[in-house]
PDB file of C-alpha atoms in Angstrom:
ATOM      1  CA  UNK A  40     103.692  68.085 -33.730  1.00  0.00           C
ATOM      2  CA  UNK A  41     107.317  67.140 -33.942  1.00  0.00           C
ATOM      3  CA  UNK A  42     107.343  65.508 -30.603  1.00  0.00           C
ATOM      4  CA  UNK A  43     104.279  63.243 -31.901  1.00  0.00           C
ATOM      5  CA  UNK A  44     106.368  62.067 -35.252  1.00  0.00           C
ATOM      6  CA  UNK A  45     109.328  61.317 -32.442  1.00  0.00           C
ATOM      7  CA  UNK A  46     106.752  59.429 -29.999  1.00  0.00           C
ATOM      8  CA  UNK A  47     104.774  57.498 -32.098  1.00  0.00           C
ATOM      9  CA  UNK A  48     107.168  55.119 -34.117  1.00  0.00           C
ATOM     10  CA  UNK A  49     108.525  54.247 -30.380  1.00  0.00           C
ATOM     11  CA  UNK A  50     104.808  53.600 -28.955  1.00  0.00           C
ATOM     12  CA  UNK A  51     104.079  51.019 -31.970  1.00  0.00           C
ATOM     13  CA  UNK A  52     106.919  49.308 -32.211  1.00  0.00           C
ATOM     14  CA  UNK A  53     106.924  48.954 -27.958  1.00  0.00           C
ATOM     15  CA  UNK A  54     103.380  47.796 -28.467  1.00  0.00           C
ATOM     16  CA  UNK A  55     104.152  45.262 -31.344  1.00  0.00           C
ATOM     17  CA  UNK A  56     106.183  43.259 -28.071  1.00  0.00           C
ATOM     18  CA  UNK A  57     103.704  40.660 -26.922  1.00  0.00           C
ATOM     19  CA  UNK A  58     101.117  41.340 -23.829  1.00  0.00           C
ATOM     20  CA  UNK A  59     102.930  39.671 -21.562  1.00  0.00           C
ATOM     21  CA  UNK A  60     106.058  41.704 -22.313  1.00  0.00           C
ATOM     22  CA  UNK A  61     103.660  44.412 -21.239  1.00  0.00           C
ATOM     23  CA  UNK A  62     102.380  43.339 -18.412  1.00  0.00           C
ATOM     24  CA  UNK A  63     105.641  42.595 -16.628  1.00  0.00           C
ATOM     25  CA  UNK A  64     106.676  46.217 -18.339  1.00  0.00           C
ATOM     26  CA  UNK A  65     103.723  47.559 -16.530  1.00  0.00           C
ATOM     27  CA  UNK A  66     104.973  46.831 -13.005  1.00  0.00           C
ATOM     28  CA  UNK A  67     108.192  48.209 -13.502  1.00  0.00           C
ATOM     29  CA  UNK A  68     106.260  51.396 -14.863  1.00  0.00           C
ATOM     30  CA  UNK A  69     104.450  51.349 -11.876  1.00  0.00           C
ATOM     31  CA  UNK A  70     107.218  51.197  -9.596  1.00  0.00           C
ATOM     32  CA  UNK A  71     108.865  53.827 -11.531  1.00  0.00           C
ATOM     33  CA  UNK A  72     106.219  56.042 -11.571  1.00  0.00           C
ATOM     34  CA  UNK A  73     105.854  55.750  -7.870  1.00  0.00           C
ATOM     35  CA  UNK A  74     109.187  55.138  -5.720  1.00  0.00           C
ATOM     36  CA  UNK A  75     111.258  57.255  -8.995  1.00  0.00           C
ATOM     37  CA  UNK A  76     109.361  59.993 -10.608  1.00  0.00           C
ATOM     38  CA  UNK A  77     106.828  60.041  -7.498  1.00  0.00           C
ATOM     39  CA  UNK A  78     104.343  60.701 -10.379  1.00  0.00           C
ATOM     40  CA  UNK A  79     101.211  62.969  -8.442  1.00  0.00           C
ATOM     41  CA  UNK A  80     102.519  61.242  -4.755  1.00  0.00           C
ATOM     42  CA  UNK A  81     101.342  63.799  -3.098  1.00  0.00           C
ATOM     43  CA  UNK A  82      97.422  63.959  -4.804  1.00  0.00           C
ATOM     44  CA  UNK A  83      97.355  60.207  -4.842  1.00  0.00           C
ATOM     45  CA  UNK A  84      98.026  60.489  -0.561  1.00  0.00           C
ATOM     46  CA  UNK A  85      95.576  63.334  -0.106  1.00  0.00           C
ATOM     47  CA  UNK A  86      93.081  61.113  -1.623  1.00  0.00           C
ATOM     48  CA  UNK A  87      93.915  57.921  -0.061  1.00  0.00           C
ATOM     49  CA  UNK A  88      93.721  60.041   2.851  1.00  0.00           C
ATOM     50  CA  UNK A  89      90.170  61.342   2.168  1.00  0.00           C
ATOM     51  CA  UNK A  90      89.111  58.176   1.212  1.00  0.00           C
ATOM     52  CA  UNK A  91      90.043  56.258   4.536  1.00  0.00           C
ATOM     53  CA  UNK A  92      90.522  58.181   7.055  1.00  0.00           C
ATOM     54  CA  UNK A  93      92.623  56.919  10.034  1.00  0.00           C
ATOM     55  CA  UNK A  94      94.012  53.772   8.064  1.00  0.00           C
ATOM     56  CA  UNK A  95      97.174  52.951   6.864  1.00  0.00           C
ATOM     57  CA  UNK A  96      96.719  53.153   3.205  1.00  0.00           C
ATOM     58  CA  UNK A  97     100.513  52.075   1.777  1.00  0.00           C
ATOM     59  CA  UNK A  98      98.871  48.918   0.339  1.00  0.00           C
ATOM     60  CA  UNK A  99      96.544  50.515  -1.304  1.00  0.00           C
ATOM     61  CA  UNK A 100      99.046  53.585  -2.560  1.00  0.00           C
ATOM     62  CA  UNK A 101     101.248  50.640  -3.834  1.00  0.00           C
ATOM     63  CA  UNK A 102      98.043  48.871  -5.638  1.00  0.00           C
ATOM     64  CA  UNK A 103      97.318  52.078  -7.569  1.00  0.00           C
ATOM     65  CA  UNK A 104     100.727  52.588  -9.011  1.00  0.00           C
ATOM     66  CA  UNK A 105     100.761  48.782  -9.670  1.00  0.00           C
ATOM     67  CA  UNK A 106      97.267  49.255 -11.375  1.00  0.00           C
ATOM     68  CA  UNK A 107      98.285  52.683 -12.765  1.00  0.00           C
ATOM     69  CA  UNK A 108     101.641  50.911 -14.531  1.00  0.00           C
ATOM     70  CA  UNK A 109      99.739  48.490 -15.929  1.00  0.00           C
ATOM     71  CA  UNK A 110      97.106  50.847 -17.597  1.00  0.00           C
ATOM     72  CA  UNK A 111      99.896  52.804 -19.165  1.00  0.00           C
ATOM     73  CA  UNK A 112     101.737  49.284 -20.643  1.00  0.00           C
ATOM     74  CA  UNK A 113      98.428  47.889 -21.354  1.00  0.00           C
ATOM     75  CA  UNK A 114      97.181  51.035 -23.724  1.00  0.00           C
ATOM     76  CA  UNK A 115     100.772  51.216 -25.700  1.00  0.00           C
ATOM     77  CA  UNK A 116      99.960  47.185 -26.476  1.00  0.00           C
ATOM     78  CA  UNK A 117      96.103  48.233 -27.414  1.00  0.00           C
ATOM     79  CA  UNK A 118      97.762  51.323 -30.162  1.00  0.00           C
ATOM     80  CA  UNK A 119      99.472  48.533 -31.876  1.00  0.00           C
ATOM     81  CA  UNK A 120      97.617  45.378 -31.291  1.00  0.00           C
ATOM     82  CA  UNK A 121      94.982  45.653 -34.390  1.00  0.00           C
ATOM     83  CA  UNK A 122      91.577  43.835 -33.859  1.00  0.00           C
ATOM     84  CA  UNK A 123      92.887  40.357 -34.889  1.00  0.00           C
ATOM     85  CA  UNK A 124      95.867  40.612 -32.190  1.00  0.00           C
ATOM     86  CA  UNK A 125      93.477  42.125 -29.722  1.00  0.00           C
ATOM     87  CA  UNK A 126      90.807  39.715 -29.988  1.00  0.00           C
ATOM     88  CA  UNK A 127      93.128  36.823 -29.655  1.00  0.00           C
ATOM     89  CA  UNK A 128      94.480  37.992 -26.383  1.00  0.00           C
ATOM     90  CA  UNK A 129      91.502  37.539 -24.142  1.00  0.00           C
ATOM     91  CA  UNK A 130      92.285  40.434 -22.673  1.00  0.00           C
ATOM     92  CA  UNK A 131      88.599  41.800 -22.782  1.00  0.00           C
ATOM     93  CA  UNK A 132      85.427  39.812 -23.178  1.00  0.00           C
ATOM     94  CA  UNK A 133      82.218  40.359 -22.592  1.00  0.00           C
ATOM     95  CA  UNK A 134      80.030  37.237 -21.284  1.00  0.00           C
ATOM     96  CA  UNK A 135      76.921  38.028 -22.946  1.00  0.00           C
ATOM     97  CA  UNK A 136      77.393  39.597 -25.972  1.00  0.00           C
ATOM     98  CA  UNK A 137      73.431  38.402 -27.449  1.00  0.00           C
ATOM     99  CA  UNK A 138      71.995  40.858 -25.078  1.00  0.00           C
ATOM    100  CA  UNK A 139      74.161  43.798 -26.164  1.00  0.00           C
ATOM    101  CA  UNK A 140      73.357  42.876 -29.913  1.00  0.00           C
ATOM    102  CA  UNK A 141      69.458  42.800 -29.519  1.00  0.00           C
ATOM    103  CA  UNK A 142      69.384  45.676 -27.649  1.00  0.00           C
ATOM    104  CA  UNK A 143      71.718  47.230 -29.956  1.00  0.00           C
ATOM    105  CA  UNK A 144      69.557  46.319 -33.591  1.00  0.00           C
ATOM    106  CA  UNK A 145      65.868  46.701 -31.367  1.00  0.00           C
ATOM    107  CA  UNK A 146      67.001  50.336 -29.976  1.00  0.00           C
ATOM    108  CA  UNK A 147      65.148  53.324 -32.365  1.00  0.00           C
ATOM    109  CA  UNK A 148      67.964  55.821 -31.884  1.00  0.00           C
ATOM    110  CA  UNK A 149      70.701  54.178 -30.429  1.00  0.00           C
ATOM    111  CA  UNK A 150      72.090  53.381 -27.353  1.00  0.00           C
ATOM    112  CA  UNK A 151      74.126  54.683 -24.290  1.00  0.00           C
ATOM    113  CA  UNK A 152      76.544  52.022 -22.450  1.00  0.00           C
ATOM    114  CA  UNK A 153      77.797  53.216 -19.229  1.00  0.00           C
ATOM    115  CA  UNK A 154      81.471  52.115 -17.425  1.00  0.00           C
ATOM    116  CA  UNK A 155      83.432  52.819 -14.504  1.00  0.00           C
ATOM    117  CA  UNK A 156      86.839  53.597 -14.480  1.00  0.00           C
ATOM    118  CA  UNK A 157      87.513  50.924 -12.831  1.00  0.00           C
ATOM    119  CA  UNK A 158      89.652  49.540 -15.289  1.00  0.00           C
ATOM    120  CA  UNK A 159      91.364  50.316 -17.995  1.00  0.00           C
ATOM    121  CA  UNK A 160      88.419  51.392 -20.278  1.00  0.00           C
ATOM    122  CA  UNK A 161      89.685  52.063 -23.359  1.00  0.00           C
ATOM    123  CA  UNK A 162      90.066  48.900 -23.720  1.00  0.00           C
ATOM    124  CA  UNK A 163      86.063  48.779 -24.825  1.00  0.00           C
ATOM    125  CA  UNK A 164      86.735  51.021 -27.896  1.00  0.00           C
ATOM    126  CA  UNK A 165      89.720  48.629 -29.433  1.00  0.00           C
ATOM    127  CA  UNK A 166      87.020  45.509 -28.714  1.00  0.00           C
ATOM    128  CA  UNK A 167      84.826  47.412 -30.387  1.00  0.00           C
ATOM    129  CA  UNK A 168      86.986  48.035 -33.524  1.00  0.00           C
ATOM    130  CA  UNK A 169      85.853  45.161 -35.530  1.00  0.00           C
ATOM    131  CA  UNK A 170      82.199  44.099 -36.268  1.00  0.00           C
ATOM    132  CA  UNK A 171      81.349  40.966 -34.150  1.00  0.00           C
ATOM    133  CA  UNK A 172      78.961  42.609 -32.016  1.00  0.00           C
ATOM    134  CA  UNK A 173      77.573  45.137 -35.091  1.00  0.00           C
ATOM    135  CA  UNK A 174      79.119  47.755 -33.076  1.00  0.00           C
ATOM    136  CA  UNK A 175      82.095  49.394 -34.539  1.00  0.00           C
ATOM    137  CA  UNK A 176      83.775  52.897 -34.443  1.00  0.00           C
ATOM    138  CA  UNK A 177      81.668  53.885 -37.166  1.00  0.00           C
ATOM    139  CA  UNK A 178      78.765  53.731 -34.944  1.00  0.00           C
ATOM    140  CA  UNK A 179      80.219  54.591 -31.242  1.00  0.00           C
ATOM    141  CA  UNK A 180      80.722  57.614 -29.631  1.00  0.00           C
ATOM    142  CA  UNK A 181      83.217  57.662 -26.997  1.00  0.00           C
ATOM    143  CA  UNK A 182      82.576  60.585 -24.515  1.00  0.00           C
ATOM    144  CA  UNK A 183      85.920  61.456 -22.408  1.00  0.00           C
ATOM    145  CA  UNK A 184      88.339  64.303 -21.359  1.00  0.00           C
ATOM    146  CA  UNK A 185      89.906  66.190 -23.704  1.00  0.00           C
ATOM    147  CA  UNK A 186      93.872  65.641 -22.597  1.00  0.00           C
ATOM    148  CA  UNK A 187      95.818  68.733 -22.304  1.00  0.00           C
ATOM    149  CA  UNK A 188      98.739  68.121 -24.253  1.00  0.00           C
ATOM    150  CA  UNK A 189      97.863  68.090 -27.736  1.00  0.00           C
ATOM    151  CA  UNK A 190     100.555  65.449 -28.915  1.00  0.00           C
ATOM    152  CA  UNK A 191      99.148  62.811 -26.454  1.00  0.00           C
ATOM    153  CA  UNK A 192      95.587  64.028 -27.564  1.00  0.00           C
ATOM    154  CA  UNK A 193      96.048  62.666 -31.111  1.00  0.00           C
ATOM    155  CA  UNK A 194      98.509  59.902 -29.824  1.00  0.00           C
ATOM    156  CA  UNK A 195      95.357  58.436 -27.768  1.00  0.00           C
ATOM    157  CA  UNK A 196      93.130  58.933 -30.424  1.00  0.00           C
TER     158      UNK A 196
END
């Protein structure tokens, strides 16, 4: 766990910089990631190329390490943010918050919220870290992927 006591002061004091810091950051993680390390090129093609076959799929290649930068800036901001910071950013919303409140104090045993990964969803477990909605993490099970490395495993929870 050494490598976690050397990570972590880094990760919150890089996510103390403001969102917007972050989101610029992001790109240049994402171009990193893709043209530098060439972080999983080769899976990220073989996909593309499963996905649409017989197109040129560059754009899209460059979109997901664009997206994938961002994801990676935007969950170092989300470690450090706290759920005053994180509320005032906007960053997440949800337009009809009544409906998952009723549903949530009418429901006998609880309920099960579904989500692609079609964004960066961890996102919904920092919203939910204060009590506007009556949903907090006292009360919210997040189901996931155990990551491999056990550093990052406590890091991202």
């Amino acid at each position: 766990m050494f490598r976690y006591y050397l990570i972590k002061p880094f990760l919150m004091l890089f996510g103390a910089l403001p969102l917007w810091f972050h989101r610029a950051a992001g790109r240049l993680i994402g171009f990193l990631a893709h043209y530098v390390a060439k972080y999983r090129l080769k899976v990220v093609r073989k996909n593309l190329a499963i996905a649409f076959p017989g197109r040129d799929t560059k754009s899209i290649e460059r979109g997901f390490y664009h997206h994938f930068g961002r994801l990676v800036a935007e969950n170092i901001w989300l470690g450090a943010a706290g759920p005053k910071r994180f509320r005032k950013s906007g960053i997440l919303s949800i337009s009809n918050p009544e409906v998952l409140k009723s549903t949530w104090e009418s429901s006998a045993g609880g309920i099960v919220l579904l989500y692609s990964h079609n964004c960066n969803w961890e996102l919904f477990c920092g919203f939910l870290s204060n009590d506007d909605e009556g949903l907090t993490q006292d009360n919210v099970v997040s189901a996931y992927r155990k990551i491999k490395d056990p550093v990052w495993e406590r890091i991202f929870n």
